[in-house]
JSON list of C-alpha atoms in Angstrom, two decimals:
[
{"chain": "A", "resi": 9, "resn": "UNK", "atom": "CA", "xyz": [28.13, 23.91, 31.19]},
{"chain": "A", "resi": 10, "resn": "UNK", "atom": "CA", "xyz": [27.81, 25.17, 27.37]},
{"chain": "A", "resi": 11, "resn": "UNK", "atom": "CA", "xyz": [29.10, 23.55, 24.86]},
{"chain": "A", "resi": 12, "resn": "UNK", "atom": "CA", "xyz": [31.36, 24.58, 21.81]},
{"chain": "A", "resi": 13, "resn": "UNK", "atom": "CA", "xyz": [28.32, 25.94, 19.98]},
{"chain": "A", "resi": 14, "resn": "UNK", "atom": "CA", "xyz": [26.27, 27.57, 22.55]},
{"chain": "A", "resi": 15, "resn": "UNK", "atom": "CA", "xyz": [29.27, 29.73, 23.11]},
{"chain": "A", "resi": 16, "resn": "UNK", "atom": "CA", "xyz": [29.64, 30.35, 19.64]},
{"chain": "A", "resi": 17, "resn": "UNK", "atom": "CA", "xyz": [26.14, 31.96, 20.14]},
{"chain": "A", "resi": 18, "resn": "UNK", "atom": "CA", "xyz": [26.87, 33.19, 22.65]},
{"chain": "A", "resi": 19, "resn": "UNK", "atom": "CA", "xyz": [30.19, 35.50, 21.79]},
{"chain": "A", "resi": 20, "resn": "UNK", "atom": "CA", "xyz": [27.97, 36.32, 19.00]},
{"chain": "A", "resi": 21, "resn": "UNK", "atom": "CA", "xyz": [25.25, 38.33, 21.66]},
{"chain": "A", "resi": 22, "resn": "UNK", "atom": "CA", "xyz": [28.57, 39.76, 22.99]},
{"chain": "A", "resi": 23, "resn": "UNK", "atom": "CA", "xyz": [29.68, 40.66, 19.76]},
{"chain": "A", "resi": 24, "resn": "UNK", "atom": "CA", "xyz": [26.51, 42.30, 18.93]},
{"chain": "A", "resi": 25, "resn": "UNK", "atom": "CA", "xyz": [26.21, 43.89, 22.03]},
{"chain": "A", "resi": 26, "resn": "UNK", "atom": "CA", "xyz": [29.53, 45.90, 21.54]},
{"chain": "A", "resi": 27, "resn": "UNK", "atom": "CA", "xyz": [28.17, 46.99, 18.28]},
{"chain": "A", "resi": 28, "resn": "UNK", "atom": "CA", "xyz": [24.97, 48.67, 18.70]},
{"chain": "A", "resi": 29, "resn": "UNK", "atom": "CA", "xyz": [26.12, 51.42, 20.70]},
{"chain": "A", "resi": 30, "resn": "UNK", "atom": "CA", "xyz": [28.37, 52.40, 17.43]},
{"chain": "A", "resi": 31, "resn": "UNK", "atom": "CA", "xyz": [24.70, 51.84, 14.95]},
{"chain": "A", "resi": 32, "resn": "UNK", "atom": "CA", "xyz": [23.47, 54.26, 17.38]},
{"chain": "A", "resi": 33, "resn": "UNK", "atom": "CA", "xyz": [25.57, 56.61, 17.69]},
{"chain": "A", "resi": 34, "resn": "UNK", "atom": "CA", "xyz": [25.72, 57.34, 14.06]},
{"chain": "A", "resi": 35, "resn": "UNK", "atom": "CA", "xyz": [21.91, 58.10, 13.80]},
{"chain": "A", "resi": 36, "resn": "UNK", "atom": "CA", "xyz": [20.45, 59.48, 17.51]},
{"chain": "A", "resi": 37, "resn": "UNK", "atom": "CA", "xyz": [22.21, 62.96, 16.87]},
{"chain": "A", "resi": 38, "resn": "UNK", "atom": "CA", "xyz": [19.92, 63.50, 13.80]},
{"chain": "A", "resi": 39, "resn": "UNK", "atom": "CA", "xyz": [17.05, 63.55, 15.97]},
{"chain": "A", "resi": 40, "resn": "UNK", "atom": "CA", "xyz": [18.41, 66.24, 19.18]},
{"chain": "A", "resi": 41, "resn": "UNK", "atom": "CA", "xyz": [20.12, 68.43, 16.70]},
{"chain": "A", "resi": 42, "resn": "UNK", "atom": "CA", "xyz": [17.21, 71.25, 17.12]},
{"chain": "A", "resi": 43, "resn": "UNK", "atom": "CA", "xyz": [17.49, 71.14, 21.24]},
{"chain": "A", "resi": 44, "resn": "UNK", "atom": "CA", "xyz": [21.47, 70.42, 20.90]},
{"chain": "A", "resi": 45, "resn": "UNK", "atom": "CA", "xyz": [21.72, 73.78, 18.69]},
{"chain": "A", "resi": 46, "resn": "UNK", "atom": "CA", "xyz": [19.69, 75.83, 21.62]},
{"chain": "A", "resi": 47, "resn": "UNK", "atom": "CA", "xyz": [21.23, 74.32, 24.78]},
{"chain": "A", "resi": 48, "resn": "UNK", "atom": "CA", "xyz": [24.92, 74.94, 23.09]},
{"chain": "A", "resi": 49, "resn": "UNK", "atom": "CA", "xyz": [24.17, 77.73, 21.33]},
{"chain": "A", "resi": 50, "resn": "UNK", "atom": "CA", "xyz": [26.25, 76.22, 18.21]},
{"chain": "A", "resi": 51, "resn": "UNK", "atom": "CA", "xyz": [26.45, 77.67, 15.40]},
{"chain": "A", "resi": 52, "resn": "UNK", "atom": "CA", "xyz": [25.04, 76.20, 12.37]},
{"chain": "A", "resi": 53, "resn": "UNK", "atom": "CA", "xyz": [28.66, 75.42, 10.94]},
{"chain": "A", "resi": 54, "resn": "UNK", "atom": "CA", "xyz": [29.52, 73.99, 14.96]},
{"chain": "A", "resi": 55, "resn": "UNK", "atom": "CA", "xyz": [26.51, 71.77, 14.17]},
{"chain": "A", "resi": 56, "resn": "UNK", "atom": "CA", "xyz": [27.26, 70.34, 10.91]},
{"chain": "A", "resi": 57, "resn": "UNK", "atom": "CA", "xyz": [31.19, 69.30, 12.74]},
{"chain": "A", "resi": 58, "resn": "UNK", "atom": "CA", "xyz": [29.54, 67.49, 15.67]},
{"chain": "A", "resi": 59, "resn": "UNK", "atom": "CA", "xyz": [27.39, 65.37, 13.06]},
{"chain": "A", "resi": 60, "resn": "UNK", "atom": "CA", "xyz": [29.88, 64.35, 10.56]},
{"chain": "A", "resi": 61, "resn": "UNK", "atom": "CA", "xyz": [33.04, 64.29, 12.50]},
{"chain": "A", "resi": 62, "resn": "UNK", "atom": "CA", "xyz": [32.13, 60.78, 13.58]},
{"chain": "A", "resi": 63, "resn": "UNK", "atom": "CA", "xyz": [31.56, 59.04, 10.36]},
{"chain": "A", "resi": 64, "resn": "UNK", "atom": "CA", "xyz": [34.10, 60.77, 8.71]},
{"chain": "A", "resi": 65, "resn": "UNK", "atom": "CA", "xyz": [36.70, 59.87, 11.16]},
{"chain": "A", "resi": 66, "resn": "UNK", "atom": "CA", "xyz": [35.38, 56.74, 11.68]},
{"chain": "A", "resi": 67, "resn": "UNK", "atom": "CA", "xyz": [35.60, 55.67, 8.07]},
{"chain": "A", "resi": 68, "resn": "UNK", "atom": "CA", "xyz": [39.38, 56.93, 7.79]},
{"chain": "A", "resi": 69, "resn": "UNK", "atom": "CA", "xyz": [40.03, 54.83, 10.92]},
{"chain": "A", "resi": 70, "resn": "UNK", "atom": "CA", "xyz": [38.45, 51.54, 10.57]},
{"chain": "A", "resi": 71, "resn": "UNK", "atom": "CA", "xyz": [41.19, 49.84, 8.23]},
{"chain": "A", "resi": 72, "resn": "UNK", "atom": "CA", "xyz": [44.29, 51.14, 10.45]},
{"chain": "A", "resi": 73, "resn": "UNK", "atom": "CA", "xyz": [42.34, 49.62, 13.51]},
{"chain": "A", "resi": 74, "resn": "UNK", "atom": "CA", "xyz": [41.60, 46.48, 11.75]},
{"chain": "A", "resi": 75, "resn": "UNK", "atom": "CA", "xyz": [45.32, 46.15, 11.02]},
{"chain": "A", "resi": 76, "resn": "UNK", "atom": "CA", "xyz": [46.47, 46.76, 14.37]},
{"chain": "A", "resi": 77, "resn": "UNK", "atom": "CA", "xyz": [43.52, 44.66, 16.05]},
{"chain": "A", "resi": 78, "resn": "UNK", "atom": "CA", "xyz": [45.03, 41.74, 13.84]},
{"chain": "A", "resi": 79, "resn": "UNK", "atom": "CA", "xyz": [48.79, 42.44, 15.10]},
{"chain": "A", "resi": 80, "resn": "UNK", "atom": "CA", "xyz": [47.63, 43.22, 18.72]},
{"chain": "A", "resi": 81, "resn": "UNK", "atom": "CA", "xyz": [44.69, 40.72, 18.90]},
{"chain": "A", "resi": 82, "resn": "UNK", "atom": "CA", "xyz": [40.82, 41.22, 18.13]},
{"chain": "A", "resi": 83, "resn": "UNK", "atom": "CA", "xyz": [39.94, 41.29, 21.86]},
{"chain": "A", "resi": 84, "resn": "UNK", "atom": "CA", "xyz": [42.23, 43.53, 23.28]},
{"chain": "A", "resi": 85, "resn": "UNK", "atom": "CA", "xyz": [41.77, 46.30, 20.94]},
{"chain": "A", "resi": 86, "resn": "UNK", "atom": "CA", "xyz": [37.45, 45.40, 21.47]},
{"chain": "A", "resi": 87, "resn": "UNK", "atom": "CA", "xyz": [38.38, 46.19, 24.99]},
{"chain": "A", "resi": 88, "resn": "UNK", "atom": "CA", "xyz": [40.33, 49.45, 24.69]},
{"chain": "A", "resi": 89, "resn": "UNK", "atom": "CA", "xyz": [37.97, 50.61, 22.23]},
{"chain": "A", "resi": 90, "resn": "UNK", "atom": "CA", "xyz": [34.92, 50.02, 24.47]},
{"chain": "A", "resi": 91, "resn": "UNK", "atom": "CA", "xyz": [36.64, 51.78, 26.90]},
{"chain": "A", "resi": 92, "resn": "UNK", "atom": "CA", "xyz": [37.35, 54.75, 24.81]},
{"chain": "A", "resi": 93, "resn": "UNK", "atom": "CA", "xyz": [33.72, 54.65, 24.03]},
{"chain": "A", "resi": 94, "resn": "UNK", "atom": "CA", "xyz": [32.27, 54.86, 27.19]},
{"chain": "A", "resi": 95, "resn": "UNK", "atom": "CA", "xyz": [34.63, 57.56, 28.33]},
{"chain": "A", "resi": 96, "resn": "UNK", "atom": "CA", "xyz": [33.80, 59.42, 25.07]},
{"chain": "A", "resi": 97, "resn": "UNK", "atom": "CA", "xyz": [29.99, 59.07, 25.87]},
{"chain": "A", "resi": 98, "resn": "UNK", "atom": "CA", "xyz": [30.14, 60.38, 29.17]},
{"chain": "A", "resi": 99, "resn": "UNK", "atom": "CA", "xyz": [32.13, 63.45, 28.01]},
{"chain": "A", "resi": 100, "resn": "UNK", "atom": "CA", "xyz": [29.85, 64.05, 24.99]},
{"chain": "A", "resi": 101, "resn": "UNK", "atom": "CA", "xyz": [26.84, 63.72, 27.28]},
{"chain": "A", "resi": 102, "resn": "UNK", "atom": "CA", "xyz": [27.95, 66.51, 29.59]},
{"chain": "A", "resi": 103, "resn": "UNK", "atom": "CA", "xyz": [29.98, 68.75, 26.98]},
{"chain": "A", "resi": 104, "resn": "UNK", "atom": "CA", "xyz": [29.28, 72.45, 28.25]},
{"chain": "A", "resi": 105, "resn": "UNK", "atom": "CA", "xyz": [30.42, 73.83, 24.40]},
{"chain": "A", "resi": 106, "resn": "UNK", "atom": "CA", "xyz": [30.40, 72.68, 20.63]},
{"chain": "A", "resi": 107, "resn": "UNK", "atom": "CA", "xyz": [33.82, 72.72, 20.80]},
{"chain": "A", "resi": 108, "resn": "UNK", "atom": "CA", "xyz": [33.79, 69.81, 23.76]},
{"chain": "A", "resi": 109, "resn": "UNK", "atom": "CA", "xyz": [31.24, 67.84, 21.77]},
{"chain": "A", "resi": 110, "resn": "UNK", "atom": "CA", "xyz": [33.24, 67.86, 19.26]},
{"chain": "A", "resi": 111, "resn": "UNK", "atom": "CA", "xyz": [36.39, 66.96, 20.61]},
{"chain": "A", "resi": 112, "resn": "UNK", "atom": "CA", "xyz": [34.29, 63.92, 22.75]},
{"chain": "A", "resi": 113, "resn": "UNK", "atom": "CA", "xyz": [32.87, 62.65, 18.92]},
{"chain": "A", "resi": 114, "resn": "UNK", "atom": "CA", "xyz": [36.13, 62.33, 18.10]},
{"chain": "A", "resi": 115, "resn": "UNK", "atom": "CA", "xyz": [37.29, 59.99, 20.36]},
{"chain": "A", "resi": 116, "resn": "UNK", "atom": "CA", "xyz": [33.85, 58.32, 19.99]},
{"chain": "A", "resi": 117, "resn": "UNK", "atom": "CA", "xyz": [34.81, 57.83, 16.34]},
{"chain": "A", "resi": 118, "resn": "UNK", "atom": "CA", "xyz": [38.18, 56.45, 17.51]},
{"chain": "A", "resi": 119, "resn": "UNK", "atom": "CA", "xyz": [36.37, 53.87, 19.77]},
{"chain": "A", "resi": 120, "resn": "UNK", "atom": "CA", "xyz": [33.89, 52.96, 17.05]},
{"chain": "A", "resi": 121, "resn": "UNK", "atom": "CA", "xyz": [37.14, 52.73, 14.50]},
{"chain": "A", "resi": 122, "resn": "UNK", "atom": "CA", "xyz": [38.50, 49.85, 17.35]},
{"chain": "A", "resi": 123, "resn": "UNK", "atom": "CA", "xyz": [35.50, 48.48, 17.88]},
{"chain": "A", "resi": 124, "resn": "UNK", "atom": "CA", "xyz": [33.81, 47.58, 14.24]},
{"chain": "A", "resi": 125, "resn": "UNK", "atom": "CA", "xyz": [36.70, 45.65, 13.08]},
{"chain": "A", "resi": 126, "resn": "UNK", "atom": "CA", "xyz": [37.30, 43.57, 16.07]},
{"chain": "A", "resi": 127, "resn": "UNK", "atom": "CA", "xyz": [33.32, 42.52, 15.98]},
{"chain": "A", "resi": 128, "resn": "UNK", "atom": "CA", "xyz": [34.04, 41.55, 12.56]},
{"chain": "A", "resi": 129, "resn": "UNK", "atom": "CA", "xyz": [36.93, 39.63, 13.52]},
{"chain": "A", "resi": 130, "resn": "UNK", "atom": "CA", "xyz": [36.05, 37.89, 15.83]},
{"chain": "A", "resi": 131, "resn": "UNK", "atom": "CA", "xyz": [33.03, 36.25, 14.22]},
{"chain": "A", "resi": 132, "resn": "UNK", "atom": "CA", "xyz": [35.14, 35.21, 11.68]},
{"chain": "A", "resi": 133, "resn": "UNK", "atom": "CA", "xyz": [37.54, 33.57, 13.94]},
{"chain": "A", "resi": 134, "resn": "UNK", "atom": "CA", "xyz": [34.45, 32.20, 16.34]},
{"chain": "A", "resi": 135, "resn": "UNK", "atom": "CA", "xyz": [32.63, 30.77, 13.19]},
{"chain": "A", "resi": 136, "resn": "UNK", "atom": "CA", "xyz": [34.67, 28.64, 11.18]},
{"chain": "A", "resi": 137, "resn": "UNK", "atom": "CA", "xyz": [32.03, 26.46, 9.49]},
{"chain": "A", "resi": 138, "resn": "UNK", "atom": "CA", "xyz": [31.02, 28.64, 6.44]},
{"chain": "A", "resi": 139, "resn": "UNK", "atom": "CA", "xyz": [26.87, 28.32, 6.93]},
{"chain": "A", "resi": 140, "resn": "UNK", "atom": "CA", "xyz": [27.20, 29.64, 10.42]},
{"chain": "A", "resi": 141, "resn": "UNK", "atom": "CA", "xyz": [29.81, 31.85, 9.47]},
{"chain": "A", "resi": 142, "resn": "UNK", "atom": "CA", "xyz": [26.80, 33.60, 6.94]},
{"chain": "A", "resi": 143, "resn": "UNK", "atom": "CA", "xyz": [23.93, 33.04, 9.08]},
{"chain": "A", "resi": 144, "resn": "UNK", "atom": "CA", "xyz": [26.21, 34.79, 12.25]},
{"chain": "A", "resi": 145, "resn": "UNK", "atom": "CA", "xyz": [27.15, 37.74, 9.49]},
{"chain": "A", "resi": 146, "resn": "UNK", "atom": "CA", "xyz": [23.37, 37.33, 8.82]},
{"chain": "A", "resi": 147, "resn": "UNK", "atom": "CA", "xyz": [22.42, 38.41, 12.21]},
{"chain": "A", "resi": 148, "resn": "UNK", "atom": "CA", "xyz": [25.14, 41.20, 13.09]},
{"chain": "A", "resi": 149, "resn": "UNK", "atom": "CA", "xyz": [24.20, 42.72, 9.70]},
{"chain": "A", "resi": 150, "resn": "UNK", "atom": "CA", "xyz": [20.65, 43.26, 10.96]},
{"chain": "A", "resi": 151, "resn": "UNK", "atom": "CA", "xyz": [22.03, 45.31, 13.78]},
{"chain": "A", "resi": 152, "resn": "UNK", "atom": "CA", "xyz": [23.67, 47.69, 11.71]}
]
């Protein structure tokens, strides 16, 4: 059976876990815009939407997520957003236009928006001595 600490750790993995898909996601389009521009056939304006749609939603979204995660509870709104994520994903992975792909980064910036604060809330909740508390921000700071 683990003890207090070892699950500390432990929700920390978790934690992290949840998070890299969001580190990700912000980067890996960079590198398939050339083959994403020829297999849609967007246009170069098309292009520069499904890049910066997600960070610039995601930004606008993570402080009205982080207040309702703390009125609705950290987990539940990890949980939703994951959700959102992964059904986000699937849709961006098979969009058939810009216009889909666009439309499925948005809600992928929406799941990020739940997501991020609810990682960062519960570590602060899970780590309540203040050296573990730094050395757990420590380590989900060298994910993203």
């Amino acid at each position: 059976m683990p003890t207090a600490a070892s699950k500390r750790w432990l929700i920390l993995i978790a934690v992290m876990l949840a998070f890299v898909p969001i580190v990700i996601d912000m980067t890996i389009l960079h590198i398939a815009v050339p083959s994403l521009t020829l297999a849609l056939g967007a246009s170069g304006a098309q292009v520069l939407w499904i890049i910066d749609i997600y960070p610039l939603l995601m930004a606008g979204l993570l402080v009205p997520m982080g207040t309702l995660a703390d009125r609705v509870g950290h987990r539940r709104i990890l949980l939703y957003g994951l959700s959102v994520f992964w059904v986000a994903s699937l849709l961006a992975a098979f969009a058939p236009t810009p216009a889909m792909l666009i439309g499925a980064r948005v809600l992928l910036a929406l799941g990020g928006a739940m997501i991020m604060p609810c990682v960062l809330g519960i570590i602060r909740r899970t780590f309540e001595d203040e050296k573990e508390r730094a050395l757990a921000l420590g380590l989900w700071g060298t994910v993203g």
